[in-house]
């Protein structure tokens, strides 16, 4: 299945002078770009630079306040998204648009149009053909709730490819949900799509991926284009970073040498734990894990190895099927409230879906999660709370968006900043945190990493789940690996290397 058999020098889509405002905020200003068949156009920028807003205009979610969009040389109106899809534009969002209670086949049938629900055999075969062609392994009969994030993304891509007439595909931070092994497969898939004539818009902040695959790059900062370059002109990583960051300096992450004079006290212990998945199957067995005050323990594992289930168990969201879990020496059998009272905080792997209440502001989310309430008469002194939040080191260091903004209108990166700021402000005894740098630009990632180191220095024990092995080695005092339904380790970063940990992720104890 090919996208479009037209001249490679022609233009599938051209944006001219696109501007979008939300109240006093100008999210995009006078944006010009083009999409050509058989070409990958990367859109880079820090979180909040306006990348997602721009893509949502091109997909018909938002109507531009100024400017126009042309396809095949003609001015087009793409709002609502049904018009964009009819014009051949597909989009793979950060927050996947799937129905968890339905199968992969049923989700795709809903997307590709009427009649397919009755032609299930034919659709199942098309799913398998597309999956095989582009390396998108996905079981048509699996229920979506059973899929990990990488598998859900593959479902979304297959869904877009099966919509008749698709010729432009927009990917919004696609590798933010992928482990390193999956990123290589994703980039190979992009190359196959390019060879088949699709026009690709790739929203990202990862310079190495742009250098690996992009034919053209556009950099946004504060809603404006600061740099545009083609591969022929020379894609330069330093120039792209400079265009993204502006005058801001990129600070190195500094982790002090551990104090070996005494062993810190144990604050959490899991013995002989068996943890079951959503369908009652054993995900992890005979788990032994300890956390000490002020240390960072990194958790490595390929996608779907039990990361979510272990993290939820350590916050009371999931019950142990066997074994014991103790916090500060006290066995934990209660719900989330008991874990909060014991000093445990939790950052989930999918904050957009699991941590945002529609209609609530950033400030309201902060108060709900334990920010001390200031009263004024019979009500809450919101003005004082706002000032305290804006003055906090956590909010300033992470460039948190304005407190009065609705959380459900934030970009994925800004939701991540909100959730992380909220966790850091509490200064918990124990922090269970999943993928803190997922979807974040390089500057914010380094700030987050330094804040976690500082939080550990203040005494917080941190269990850090990450798909980035470089991040785990940079931050962790000890490492454990999830593989083959077991927790392996711990290992000292100074006595192992990334290759050995990667092999254990894939092969378990035999590596």
Tab-separated table of C-alpha atoms in Angstrom:
chain	number	residue	atom	x	y	z
A	1	UNK	CA	0.000	0.000	0.000
A	2	UNK	CA	1.587	3.271	-1.100
A	3	UNK	CA	0.562	6.763	-0.114
A	4	UNK	CA	0.781	8.744	-3.310
A	5	UNK	CA	2.372	8.291	-6.709
A	6	UNK	CA	3.249	11.913	-7.496
A	7	UNK	CA	6.397	13.843	-8.286
A	8	UNK	CA	8.797	13.999	-5.343
A	9	UNK	CA	9.258	17.758	-5.948
A	10	UNK	CA	5.544	18.460	-5.497
A	11	UNK	CA	4.085	19.566	-2.179
A	12	UNK	CA	1.376	17.644	-0.334
A	13	UNK	CA	0.722	20.349	2.243
A	14	UNK	CA	1.888	23.913	2.793
A	15	UNK	CA	1.187	26.092	5.847
A	16	UNK	CA	1.401	29.843	5.348
A	17	UNK	CA	1.414	32.336	8.216
A	18	UNK	CA	-0.411	30.088	10.707
A	19	UNK	CA	-1.149	31.834	14.012
A	20	UNK	CA	-3.094	30.455	16.984
A	21	UNK	CA	-3.938	32.259	20.218
A	22	UNK	CA	-5.493	31.067	23.474
A	23	UNK	CA	-6.564	34.220	25.293
A	24	UNK	CA	-3.418	36.281	25.867
A	25	UNK	CA	-1.159	33.337	24.985
A	26	UNK	CA	0.095	33.162	21.391
A	27	UNK	CA	0.884	29.483	20.914
A	28	UNK	CA	1.931	29.802	17.247
A	29	UNK	CA	2.875	32.927	15.304
A	30	UNK	CA	3.263	33.176	11.517
A	31	UNK	CA	4.313	29.566	10.947
A	32	UNK	CA	5.368	28.531	7.435
A	33	UNK	CA	6.230	24.933	6.551
A	34	UNK	CA	5.642	22.277	3.947
A	35	UNK	CA	5.228	18.513	3.692
A	36	UNK	CA	6.502	16.671	0.618
A	37	UNK	CA	5.793	13.085	-0.461
A	38	UNK	CA	8.499	10.603	0.460
A	39	UNK	CA	9.978	13.012	2.992
A	40	UNK	CA	10.284	13.287	6.792
A	41	UNK	CA	9.895	16.806	8.187
A	42	UNK	CA	10.901	17.004	11.867
A	43	UNK	CA	9.389	19.676	14.116
A	44	UNK	CA	11.568	20.336	17.165
A	45	UNK	CA	11.245	22.520	20.233
A	46	UNK	CA	11.191	22.538	23.980
A	47	UNK	CA	8.014	21.571	25.820
A	48	UNK	CA	5.497	24.376	25.393
A	49	UNK	CA	7.195	25.684	22.220
A	50	UNK	CA	3.967	25.221	20.243
A	51	UNK	CA	4.674	21.954	18.402
A	52	UNK	CA	1.469	20.144	19.378
A	53	UNK	CA	-0.690	23.222	18.752
A	54	UNK	CA	0.711	23.498	15.240
A	55	UNK	CA	0.041	19.836	14.512
A	56	UNK	CA	-3.503	20.109	15.837
A	57	UNK	CA	-4.144	22.939	13.357
A	58	UNK	CA	-2.838	20.751	10.544
A	59	UNK	CA	-5.070	17.891	11.715
A	60	UNK	CA	-8.167	20.075	12.070
A	61	UNK	CA	-8.487	20.026	15.866
A	62	UNK	CA	-7.914	23.791	16.016
A	63	UNK	CA	-8.904	26.494	13.525
A	64	UNK	CA	-6.051	28.931	12.801
A	65	UNK	CA	-6.711	32.524	13.854
A	66	UNK	CA	-4.597	33.713	10.929
A	67	UNK	CA	-2.978	32.145	7.883
A	68	UNK	CA	-3.978	29.376	5.516
A	69	UNK	CA	-3.256	25.739	4.673
A	70	UNK	CA	-2.866	24.521	1.107
A	71	UNK	CA	-2.993	20.949	-0.157
A	72	UNK	CA	-2.029	20.138	-3.737
A	73	UNK	CA	-1.871	23.906	-4.313
A	74	UNK	CA	-5.447	24.601	-3.149
A	75	UNK	CA	-6.522	26.371	0.062
A	76	UNK	CA	-8.311	23.873	2.311
A	77	UNK	CA	-10.313	23.907	5.535
A	78	UNK	CA	-9.336	20.996	7.780
A	79	UNK	CA	-11.589	21.561	10.802
A	80	UNK	CA	-13.024	19.303	12.157
A	81	UNK	CA	-10.578	16.356	11.946
A	82	UNK	CA	-13.019	14.361	9.822
A	83	UNK	CA	-12.220	16.832	7.011
A	84	UNK	CA	-8.482	16.411	7.581
A	85	UNK	CA	-8.821	12.627	7.420
A	86	UNK	CA	-10.890	12.923	4.243
A	87	UNK	CA	-8.008	14.914	2.746
A	88	UNK	CA	-5.596	12.116	3.613
A	89	UNK	CA	-4.094	13.388	6.883
A	90	UNK	CA	-3.648	10.955	9.767
A	91	UNK	CA	-2.277	11.659	13.227
A	92	UNK	CA	-0.802	9.471	15.949
A	93	UNK	CA	-1.329	11.393	19.196
A	94	UNK	CA	0.704	11.217	22.410
A	95	UNK	CA	-2.486	10.274	24.258
A	96	UNK	CA	-3.773	7.361	22.219
A	97	UNK	CA	-7.349	7.503	20.933
A	98	UNK	CA	-8.391	3.915	21.642
A	99	UNK	CA	-11.190	2.096	23.458
A	100	UNK	CA	-9.542	-0.207	26.050
A	101	UNK	CA	-12.582	-2.493	26.401
A	102	UNK	CA	-12.543	-3.389	22.678
A	103	UNK	CA	-10.153	-5.554	20.673
A	104	UNK	CA	-7.522	-4.217	18.293
A	105	UNK	CA	-9.745	-5.318	15.399
A	106	UNK	CA	-12.805	-3.491	16.742
A	107	UNK	CA	-10.838	-0.291	17.397
A	108	UNK	CA	-9.572	-0.292	13.819
A	109	UNK	CA	-13.044	-1.097	12.454
A	110	UNK	CA	-14.400	1.985	14.232
A	111	UNK	CA	-11.714	4.155	12.652
A	112	UNK	CA	-11.682	3.015	9.037
A	113	UNK	CA	-15.365	3.481	8.232
A	114	UNK	CA	-18.730	1.825	7.910
A	115	UNK	CA	-19.112	-1.761	6.899
A	116	UNK	CA	-15.846	-3.117	8.266
A	117	UNK	CA	-17.491	-4.500	11.383
A	118	UNK	CA	-19.294	-6.894	9.063
A	119	UNK	CA	-16.161	-7.792	7.059
A	120	UNK	CA	-14.014	-8.830	9.976
A	121	UNK	CA	-12.105	-11.582	8.185
A	122	UNK	CA	-10.989	-9.220	5.427
A	123	UNK	CA	-10.023	-6.487	7.891
A	124	UNK	CA	-8.095	-8.958	10.065
A	125	UNK	CA	-6.061	-9.970	7.022
A	126	UNK	CA	-5.353	-6.333	6.116
A	127	UNK	CA	-4.166	-5.675	9.668
A	128	UNK	CA	-1.788	-8.604	9.433
A	129	UNK	CA	-0.479	-7.487	6.022
A	130	UNK	CA	0.188	-3.914	7.165
A	131	UNK	CA	1.724	-5.165	10.419
A	132	UNK	CA	4.089	-7.474	8.547
A	133	UNK	CA	5.048	-4.891	5.932
A	134	UNK	CA	6.015	-2.158	8.395
A	135	UNK	CA	7.129	-4.237	11.372
A	136	UNK	CA	4.104	-3.296	13.477
A	137	UNK	CA	3.432	-6.543	15.303
A	138	UNK	CA	-0.043	-6.338	16.812
A	139	UNK	CA	-2.581	-9.096	17.503
A	140	UNK	CA	-5.958	-8.196	15.935
A	141	UNK	CA	-7.830	-10.191	18.586
A	142	UNK	CA	-6.053	-8.806	21.678
A	143	UNK	CA	-8.002	-6.448	23.910
A	144	UNK	CA	-6.482	-2.966	24.063
A	145	UNK	CA	-6.394	-2.968	27.869
A	146	UNK	CA	-3.958	-5.882	27.646
A	147	UNK	CA	-1.467	-3.902	25.510
A	148	UNK	CA	1.510	-1.936	26.795
A	149	UNK	CA	2.160	1.596	25.528
A	150	UNK	CA	4.404	0.484	22.668
A	151	UNK	CA	1.783	-1.976	21.435
A	152	UNK	CA	-0.946	0.669	21.681
A	153	UNK	CA	1.146	2.974	19.545
A	154	UNK	CA	1.521	0.256	16.905
A	155	UNK	CA	-2.269	-0.108	16.933
A	156	UNK	CA	-2.652	3.639	16.325
A	157	UNK	CA	-0.213	3.548	13.398
A	158	UNK	CA	-1.945	0.553	11.783
A	159	UNK	CA	-5.263	2.336	12.255
A	160	UNK	CA	-3.989	5.433	10.437
A	161	UNK	CA	-2.457	3.396	7.613
A	162	UNK	CA	-5.723	1.510	7.016
A	163	UNK	CA	-7.830	4.658	6.653
A	164	UNK	CA	-8.417	4.943	2.877
A	165	UNK	CA	-6.443	7.712	1.167
A	166	UNK	CA	-3.977	8.478	3.958
A	167	UNK	CA	-0.892	10.198	2.506
A	168	UNK	CA	0.329	12.457	5.333
A	169	UNK	CA	1.018	11.099	8.831
A	170	UNK	CA	1.691	13.299	11.861
A	171	UNK	CA	3.561	11.672	14.751
A	172	UNK	CA	3.379	13.568	18.061
A	173	UNK	CA	6.428	12.661	20.218
A	174	UNK	CA	6.179	9.017	19.062
A	175	UNK	CA	9.301	7.656	20.758
A	176	UNK	CA	8.395	9.044	24.188
A	177	UNK	CA	6.533	5.796	24.981
A	178	UNK	CA	9.149	3.435	23.520
A	179	UNK	CA	12.061	1.607	25.109
A	180	UNK	CA	15.428	1.850	23.286
A	181	UNK	CA	14.996	-1.431	21.429
A	182	UNK	CA	11.634	-0.224	20.082
A	183	UNK	CA	13.020	3.137	18.894
A	184	UNK	CA	15.261	1.453	16.316
A	185	UNK	CA	12.272	-0.469	14.929
A	186	UNK	CA	10.219	2.731	14.818
A	187	UNK	CA	12.888	4.565	12.807
A	188	UNK	CA	13.067	1.642	10.362
A	189	UNK	CA	9.299	1.854	9.945
A	190	UNK	CA	9.548	5.596	9.193
A	191	UNK	CA	12.059	4.842	6.456
A	192	UNK	CA	9.699	2.287	4.908
A	193	UNK	CA	6.844	4.813	4.987
A	194	UNK	CA	9.065	7.398	3.321
A	195	UNK	CA	10.016	4.941	0.571
A	196	UNK	CA	6.308	4.301	-0.027
A	197	UNK	CA	5.692	8.005	-0.640
A	198	UNK	CA	4.077	9.113	2.598
A	199	UNK	CA	4.702	12.637	3.803
A	200	UNK	CA	5.756	12.482	7.466
A	201	UNK	CA	5.598	15.202	10.114
A	202	UNK	CA	7.601	14.095	13.136
A	203	UNK	CA	7.215	16.112	16.347
A	204	UNK	CA	10.145	15.457	18.623
A	205	UNK	CA	12.773	16.991	20.884
A	206	UNK	CA	15.320	14.206	20.387
A	207	UNK	CA	18.186	15.507	18.292
A	208	UNK	CA	19.697	12.074	17.568
A	209	UNK	CA	16.445	10.878	15.987
A	210	UNK	CA	16.250	13.962	13.782
A	211	UNK	CA	19.828	13.456	12.608
A	212	UNK	CA	19.063	9.777	11.939
A	213	UNK	CA	15.950	10.143	9.804
A	214	UNK	CA	14.829	13.691	8.924
A	215	UNK	CA	14.990	15.198	5.438
A	216	UNK	CA	14.067	18.618	6.814
A	217	UNK	CA	13.836	20.194	10.265
A	218	UNK	CA	11.944	23.155	11.669
A	219	UNK	CA	12.660	24.429	15.179
A	220	UNK	CA	10.048	26.286	17.247
A	221	UNK	CA	10.733	28.408	20.295
A	222	UNK	CA	7.962	30.291	22.127
A	223	UNK	CA	5.613	29.661	19.204
A	224	UNK	CA	7.902	31.070	16.497
A	225	UNK	CA	10.210	29.432	13.957
A	226	UNK	CA	13.839	29.989	14.915
A	227	UNK	CA	15.529	27.640	12.454
A	228	UNK	CA	14.684	25.724	9.276
A	229	UNK	CA	17.153	23.496	7.451
A	230	UNK	CA	17.212	20.572	5.001
A	231	UNK	CA	19.513	17.565	5.080
A	232	UNK	CA	21.186	18.839	1.914
A	233	UNK	CA	21.979	22.121	3.657
A	234	UNK	CA	23.400	20.181	6.590
A	235	UNK	CA	21.616	18.998	9.737
A	236	UNK	CA	23.784	20.004	12.685
A	237	UNK	CA	22.947	18.842	16.200
A	238	UNK	CA	24.559	21.803	17.967
A	239	UNK	CA	22.723	24.275	15.763
A	240	UNK	CA	19.393	22.547	16.442
A	241	UNK	CA	19.984	22.596	20.218
A	242	UNK	CA	20.972	26.277	20.098
A	243	UNK	CA	17.809	27.105	18.140
A	244	UNK	CA	15.678	25.201	20.667
A	245	UNK	CA	17.292	26.625	23.805
A	246	UNK	CA	18.027	30.221	22.797
A	247	UNK	CA	20.095	32.006	25.444
A	248	UNK	CA	19.472	29.329	28.100
A	249	UNK	CA	22.521	27.328	29.101
A	250	UNK	CA	22.427	23.530	29.157
A	251	UNK	CA	23.700	22.457	32.558
A	252	UNK	CA	25.348	19.112	33.197
A	253	UNK	CA	23.775	16.762	35.745
A	254	UNK	CA	25.988	16.396	38.815
A	255	UNK	CA	25.627	13.457	41.209
A	256	UNK	CA	27.952	13.519	44.234
A	257	UNK	CA	29.930	10.430	45.219
A	258	UNK	CA	28.020	8.246	47.715
A	259	UNK	CA	28.858	8.433	51.409
A	260	UNK	CA	30.110	4.937	52.280
A	261	UNK	CA	30.798	5.666	55.956
A	262	UNK	CA	27.449	4.234	57.044
A	263	UNK	CA	24.563	2.252	55.600
A	264	UNK	CA	21.319	4.285	55.413
A	265	UNK	CA	18.235	2.918	57.123
A	266	UNK	CA	15.794	0.799	55.139
A	267	UNK	CA	12.483	2.552	54.426
A	268	UNK	CA	10.730	0.008	52.164
A	269	UNK	CA	10.978	-3.759	51.852
A	270	UNK	CA	9.165	-6.193	49.588
A	271	UNK	CA	9.710	-9.900	50.340
A	272	UNK	CA	8.690	-12.884	48.201
A	273	UNK	CA	6.143	-10.782	46.361
A	274	UNK	CA	3.826	-12.145	43.702
A	275	UNK	CA	2.057	-9.488	41.627
A	276	UNK	CA	-0.767	-10.249	39.213
A	277	UNK	CA	-1.827	-8.349	36.114
A	278	UNK	CA	-5.225	-6.953	35.173
A	279	UNK	CA	-6.418	-10.330	33.928
A	280	UNK	CA	-5.279	-12.349	36.951
A	281	UNK	CA	-2.050	-13.639	35.418
A	282	UNK	CA	1.188	-13.612	37.437
A	283	UNK	CA	3.299	-10.735	36.135
A	284	UNK	CA	6.092	-10.905	38.729
A	285	UNK	CA	6.980	-13.698	41.151
A	286	UNK	CA	9.202	-14.015	44.226
A	287	UNK	CA	10.129	-10.316	44.143
A	288	UNK	CA	12.640	-9.086	46.722
A	289	UNK	CA	13.290	-5.362	46.824
A	290	UNK	CA	14.586	-2.913	49.393
A	291	UNK	CA	14.870	0.878	49.390
A	292	UNK	CA	17.106	2.856	51.717
A	293	UNK	CA	16.789	6.435	52.842
A	294	UNK	CA	18.343	8.887	50.395
A	295	UNK	CA	19.170	6.428	47.615
A	296	UNK	CA	17.964	6.117	44.041
A	297	UNK	CA	17.251	2.582	42.841
A	298	UNK	CA	16.814	2.362	39.080
A	299	UNK	CA	14.457	-0.185	37.495
A	300	UNK	CA	15.266	-1.361	33.952
A	301	UNK	CA	13.192	-3.640	31.747
A	302	UNK	CA	11.763	-3.936	28.262
A	303	UNK	CA	8.221	-2.651	27.819
A	304	UNK	CA	5.577	-4.808	29.510
A	305	UNK	CA	7.922	-6.556	31.964
A	306	UNK	CA	5.872	-5.619	35.028
A	307	UNK	CA	6.944	-2.004	35.556
A	308	UNK	CA	3.426	-0.636	35.901
A	309	UNK	CA	2.230	-3.461	38.124
A	310	UNK	CA	5.222	-3.160	40.484
A	311	UNK	CA	4.916	0.621	40.728
A	312	UNK	CA	1.186	0.408	41.467
A	313	UNK	CA	1.776	-2.235	44.137
A	314	UNK	CA	4.244	0.025	45.943
A	315	UNK	CA	1.587	2.748	46.162
A	316	UNK	CA	-1.378	0.600	47.173
A	317	UNK	CA	-3.117	0.750	43.808
A	318	UNK	CA	-2.634	-3.005	43.365
A	319	UNK	CA	-2.658	-5.704	46.053
A	320	UNK	CA	0.071	-8.260	46.528
A	321	UNK	CA	-1.094	-11.786	45.712
A	322	UNK	CA	1.597	-13.220	47.983
A	323	UNK	CA	4.475	-11.915	50.065
A	324	UNK	CA	4.832	-8.901	52.365
A	325	UNK	CA	5.398	-5.200	51.812
A	326	UNK	CA	6.606	-2.961	54.646
A	327	UNK	CA	7.169	0.805	54.818
A	328	UNK	CA	9.266	2.084	57.728
A	329	UNK	CA	9.048	-1.427	59.185
A	330	UNK	CA	5.242	-1.503	59.193
A	331	UNK	CA	3.462	-4.026	56.979
A	332	UNK	CA	1.227	-2.302	54.445
A	333	UNK	CA	-2.184	-3.813	53.736
A	334	UNK	CA	-4.245	-0.683	53.203
A	335	UNK	CA	-5.197	1.421	50.208
A	336	UNK	CA	-3.579	4.489	48.662
A	337	UNK	CA	-4.501	6.655	51.650
A	338	UNK	CA	-2.410	4.451	53.945
A	339	UNK	CA	0.594	4.748	51.618
A	340	UNK	CA	0.228	8.528	51.427
A	341	UNK	CA	0.075	8.730	55.211
A	342	UNK	CA	3.242	6.598	55.356
A	343	UNK	CA	5.051	9.189	53.226
A	344	UNK	CA	4.901	7.529	49.791
A	345	UNK	CA	4.322	9.567	46.609
A	346	UNK	CA	3.723	8.201	43.135
A	347	UNK	CA	4.178	9.479	39.575
A	348	UNK	CA	2.466	7.179	37.057
A	349	UNK	CA	3.755	6.141	33.635
A	350	UNK	CA	0.874	7.898	31.850
A	351	UNK	CA	0.165	11.220	33.640
A	352	UNK	CA	-2.017	12.591	30.850
A	353	UNK	CA	-4.550	9.796	31.324
A	354	UNK	CA	-4.099	9.065	35.032
A	355	UNK	CA	-3.283	12.381	36.716
A	356	UNK	CA	-5.454	15.034	35.050
A	357	UNK	CA	-8.984	15.971	36.130
A	358	UNK	CA	-10.845	17.670	33.240
A	359	UNK	CA	-11.693	21.296	33.966
A	360	UNK	CA	-9.352	21.650	36.951
A	361	UNK	CA	-6.484	24.149	36.938
A	362	UNK	CA	-2.847	23.415	37.728
A	363	UNK	CA	-3.275	25.081	41.129
A	364	UNK	CA	-6.330	22.972	41.960
A	365	UNK	CA	-4.381	19.819	41.071
A	366	UNK	CA	-1.612	20.906	43.425
A	367	UNK	CA	-4.031	21.401	46.318
A	368	UNK	CA	-5.732	18.061	45.681
A	369	UNK	CA	-2.377	16.305	45.970
A	370	UNK	CA	-1.427	17.764	49.304
A	371	UNK	CA	-0.158	21.321	48.810
A	372	UNK	CA	-0.946	23.027	52.164
A	373	UNK	CA	-4.247	24.926	51.957
A	374	UNK	CA	-4.329	28.566	53.043
A	375	UNK	CA	-7.715	29.789	54.246
A	376	UNK	CA	-9.221	33.230	53.879
A	377	UNK	CA	-12.350	33.506	55.976
A	378	UNK	CA	-14.560	30.527	55.206
A	379	UNK	CA	-12.863	29.776	51.889
A	380	UNK	CA	-9.480	29.047	50.352
A	381	UNK	CA	-7.013	31.864	49.802
A	382	UNK	CA	-6.317	31.024	46.181
A	383	UNK	CA	-4.312	34.201	45.557
A	384	UNK	CA	-1.856	33.314	48.316
A	385	UNK	CA	-1.602	29.711	47.135
A	386	UNK	CA	-0.905	30.932	43.619
A	387	UNK	CA	1.900	33.182	44.846
A	388	UNK	CA	3.410	30.382	46.942
A	389	UNK	CA	3.348	27.973	44.002
A	390	UNK	CA	4.916	30.470	41.600
A	391	UNK	CA	7.642	31.226	44.167
A	392	UNK	CA	8.480	27.569	44.820
A	393	UNK	CA	11.831	26.271	43.606
A	394	UNK	CA	10.108	23.258	42.059
A	395	UNK	CA	7.775	25.356	39.887
A	396	UNK	CA	10.497	27.784	38.837
A	397	UNK	CA	13.115	25.161	38.046
A	398	UNK	CA	10.664	23.154	35.926
A	399	UNK	CA	9.150	26.244	34.240
A	400	UNK	CA	5.661	25.213	35.357
A	401	UNK	CA	2.857	26.752	33.295
A	402	UNK	CA	0.665	29.494	34.806
A	403	UNK	CA	-1.284	28.111	37.829
A	404	UNK	CA	-4.660	29.209	36.454
A	405	UNK	CA	-4.297	27.216	33.218
A	406	UNK	CA	-6.497	24.160	32.864
A	407	UNK	CA	-4.451	20.985	33.103
A	408	UNK	CA	-6.477	19.239	30.389
A	409	UNK	CA	-5.438	21.945	27.900
A	410	UNK	CA	-1.703	21.553	28.489
A	411	UNK	CA	0.736	19.842	26.160
A	412	UNK	CA	1.981	16.415	27.206
A	413	UNK	CA	5.305	17.873	28.337
A	414	UNK	CA	3.615	20.526	30.477
A	415	UNK	CA	1.380	17.902	32.120
A	416	UNK	CA	4.566	16.000	32.965
A	417	UNK	CA	6.062	19.145	34.503
A	418	UNK	CA	2.925	19.667	36.600
A	419	UNK	CA	2.923	16.094	37.905
A	420	UNK	CA	6.638	16.179	38.704
A	421	UNK	CA	6.403	19.574	40.411
A	422	UNK	CA	3.544	18.243	42.525
A	423	UNK	CA	5.558	15.218	43.614
A	424	UNK	CA	8.695	17.221	44.374
A	425	UNK	CA	6.859	19.876	46.396
A	426	UNK	CA	5.635	17.194	48.815
A	427	UNK	CA	9.235	16.099	49.569
A	428	UNK	CA	8.042	12.550	50.380
A	429	UNK	CA	9.920	9.903	52.327
A	430	UNK	CA	9.577	7.551	49.339
A	431	UNK	CA	8.991	8.501	45.709
A	432	UNK	CA	7.935	5.859	43.183
A	433	UNK	CA	8.391	7.571	39.834
A	434	UNK	CA	7.877	6.210	36.320
A	435	UNK	CA	9.593	7.633	33.249
A	436	UNK	CA	10.162	11.191	34.547
A	437	UNK	CA	11.882	12.413	31.378
A	438	UNK	CA	9.491	10.765	28.902
A	439	UNK	CA	8.370	13.364	26.376
A	440	UNK	CA	10.533	16.147	27.841
A	441	UNK	CA	13.092	18.289	26.036
A	442	UNK	CA	16.779	18.048	26.864
A	443	UNK	CA	16.864	21.122	29.097
A	444	UNK	CA	13.883	20.070	31.214
A	445	UNK	CA	15.177	16.489	31.369
A	446	UNK	CA	18.446	17.604	32.907
A	447	UNK	CA	16.609	19.840	35.371
A	448	UNK	CA	14.384	16.924	36.426
A	449	UNK	CA	17.368	14.646	36.850
A	450	UNK	CA	19.184	17.177	39.017
A	451	UNK	CA	16.057	17.755	41.139
A	452	UNK	CA	15.755	14.003	41.763
A	453	UNK	CA	19.391	13.858	42.874
A	454	UNK	CA	18.806	16.806	45.221
A	455	UNK	CA	15.621	15.206	46.585
A	456	UNK	CA	17.570	12.025	47.377
A	457	UNK	CA	20.262	14.104	49.101
A	458	UNK	CA	17.518	15.509	51.334
A	459	UNK	CA	16.632	11.947	52.398
A	460	UNK	CA	13.930	10.792	49.985
A	461	UNK	CA	14.256	7.188	48.786
A	462	UNK	CA	13.490	7.043	45.070
A	463	UNK	CA	12.485	4.050	42.961
A	464	UNK	CA	13.076	5.229	39.402
A	465	UNK	CA	11.501	3.416	36.442
A	466	UNK	CA	13.008	4.479	33.110
A	467	UNK	CA	13.458	3.149	29.581
A	468	UNK	CA	16.569	5.336	29.225
A	469	UNK	CA	19.549	3.268	30.390
A	470	UNK	CA	21.825	6.308	30.223
A	471	UNK	CA	19.483	8.044	32.674
A	472	UNK	CA	19.430	5.041	35.002
A	473	UNK	CA	23.221	4.809	35.069
A	474	UNK	CA	23.541	8.554	35.585
A	475	UNK	CA	21.145	8.738	38.554
A	476	UNK	CA	21.052	5.348	40.280
A	477	UNK	CA	22.955	4.144	43.331
A	478	UNK	CA	21.764	0.593	42.609
A	479	UNK	CA	20.044	-1.023	39.631
A	480	UNK	CA	17.501	-3.825	39.339
A	481	UNK	CA	16.175	-5.473	36.178
A	482	UNK	CA	12.694	-6.827	35.416
A	483	UNK	CA	12.904	-9.827	33.098
A	484	UNK	CA	11.065	-13.122	32.733
A	485	UNK	CA	8.610	-12.365	35.561
A	486	UNK	CA	11.543	-11.876	37.961
A	487	UNK	CA	13.317	-8.960	39.566
A	488	UNK	CA	17.073	-9.401	39.088
A	489	UNK	CA	19.811	-7.696	41.051
A	490	UNK	CA	20.605	-5.360	42.595
A	491	UNK	CA	23.657	-4.323	40.588
A	492	UNK	CA	26.047	-1.449	41.241
A	493	UNK	CA	26.403	0.886	38.229
A	494	UNK	CA	30.158	1.003	38.856
A	495	UNK	CA	30.407	-2.792	38.493
A	496	UNK	CA	28.309	-3.313	35.364
A	497	UNK	CA	27.605	-1.473	32.103
A	498	UNK	CA	24.728	-0.607	29.785
A	499	UNK	CA	25.377	-3.587	27.521
A	500	UNK	CA	25.202	-6.066	30.407
A	501	UNK	CA	21.988	-4.524	31.780
A	502	UNK	CA	20.468	-4.488	28.285
A	503	UNK	CA	21.256	-8.176	27.844
A	504	UNK	CA	19.690	-9.015	31.219
A	505	UNK	CA	16.559	-7.108	30.157
A	506	UNK	CA	16.264	-9.352	27.107
A	507	UNK	CA	17.660	-12.684	28.361
A	508	UNK	CA	17.248	-12.643	32.143
A	509	UNK	CA	19.662	-14.487	34.418
A	510	UNK	CA	21.402	-16.219	31.497
A	511	UNK	CA	22.888	-12.941	30.231
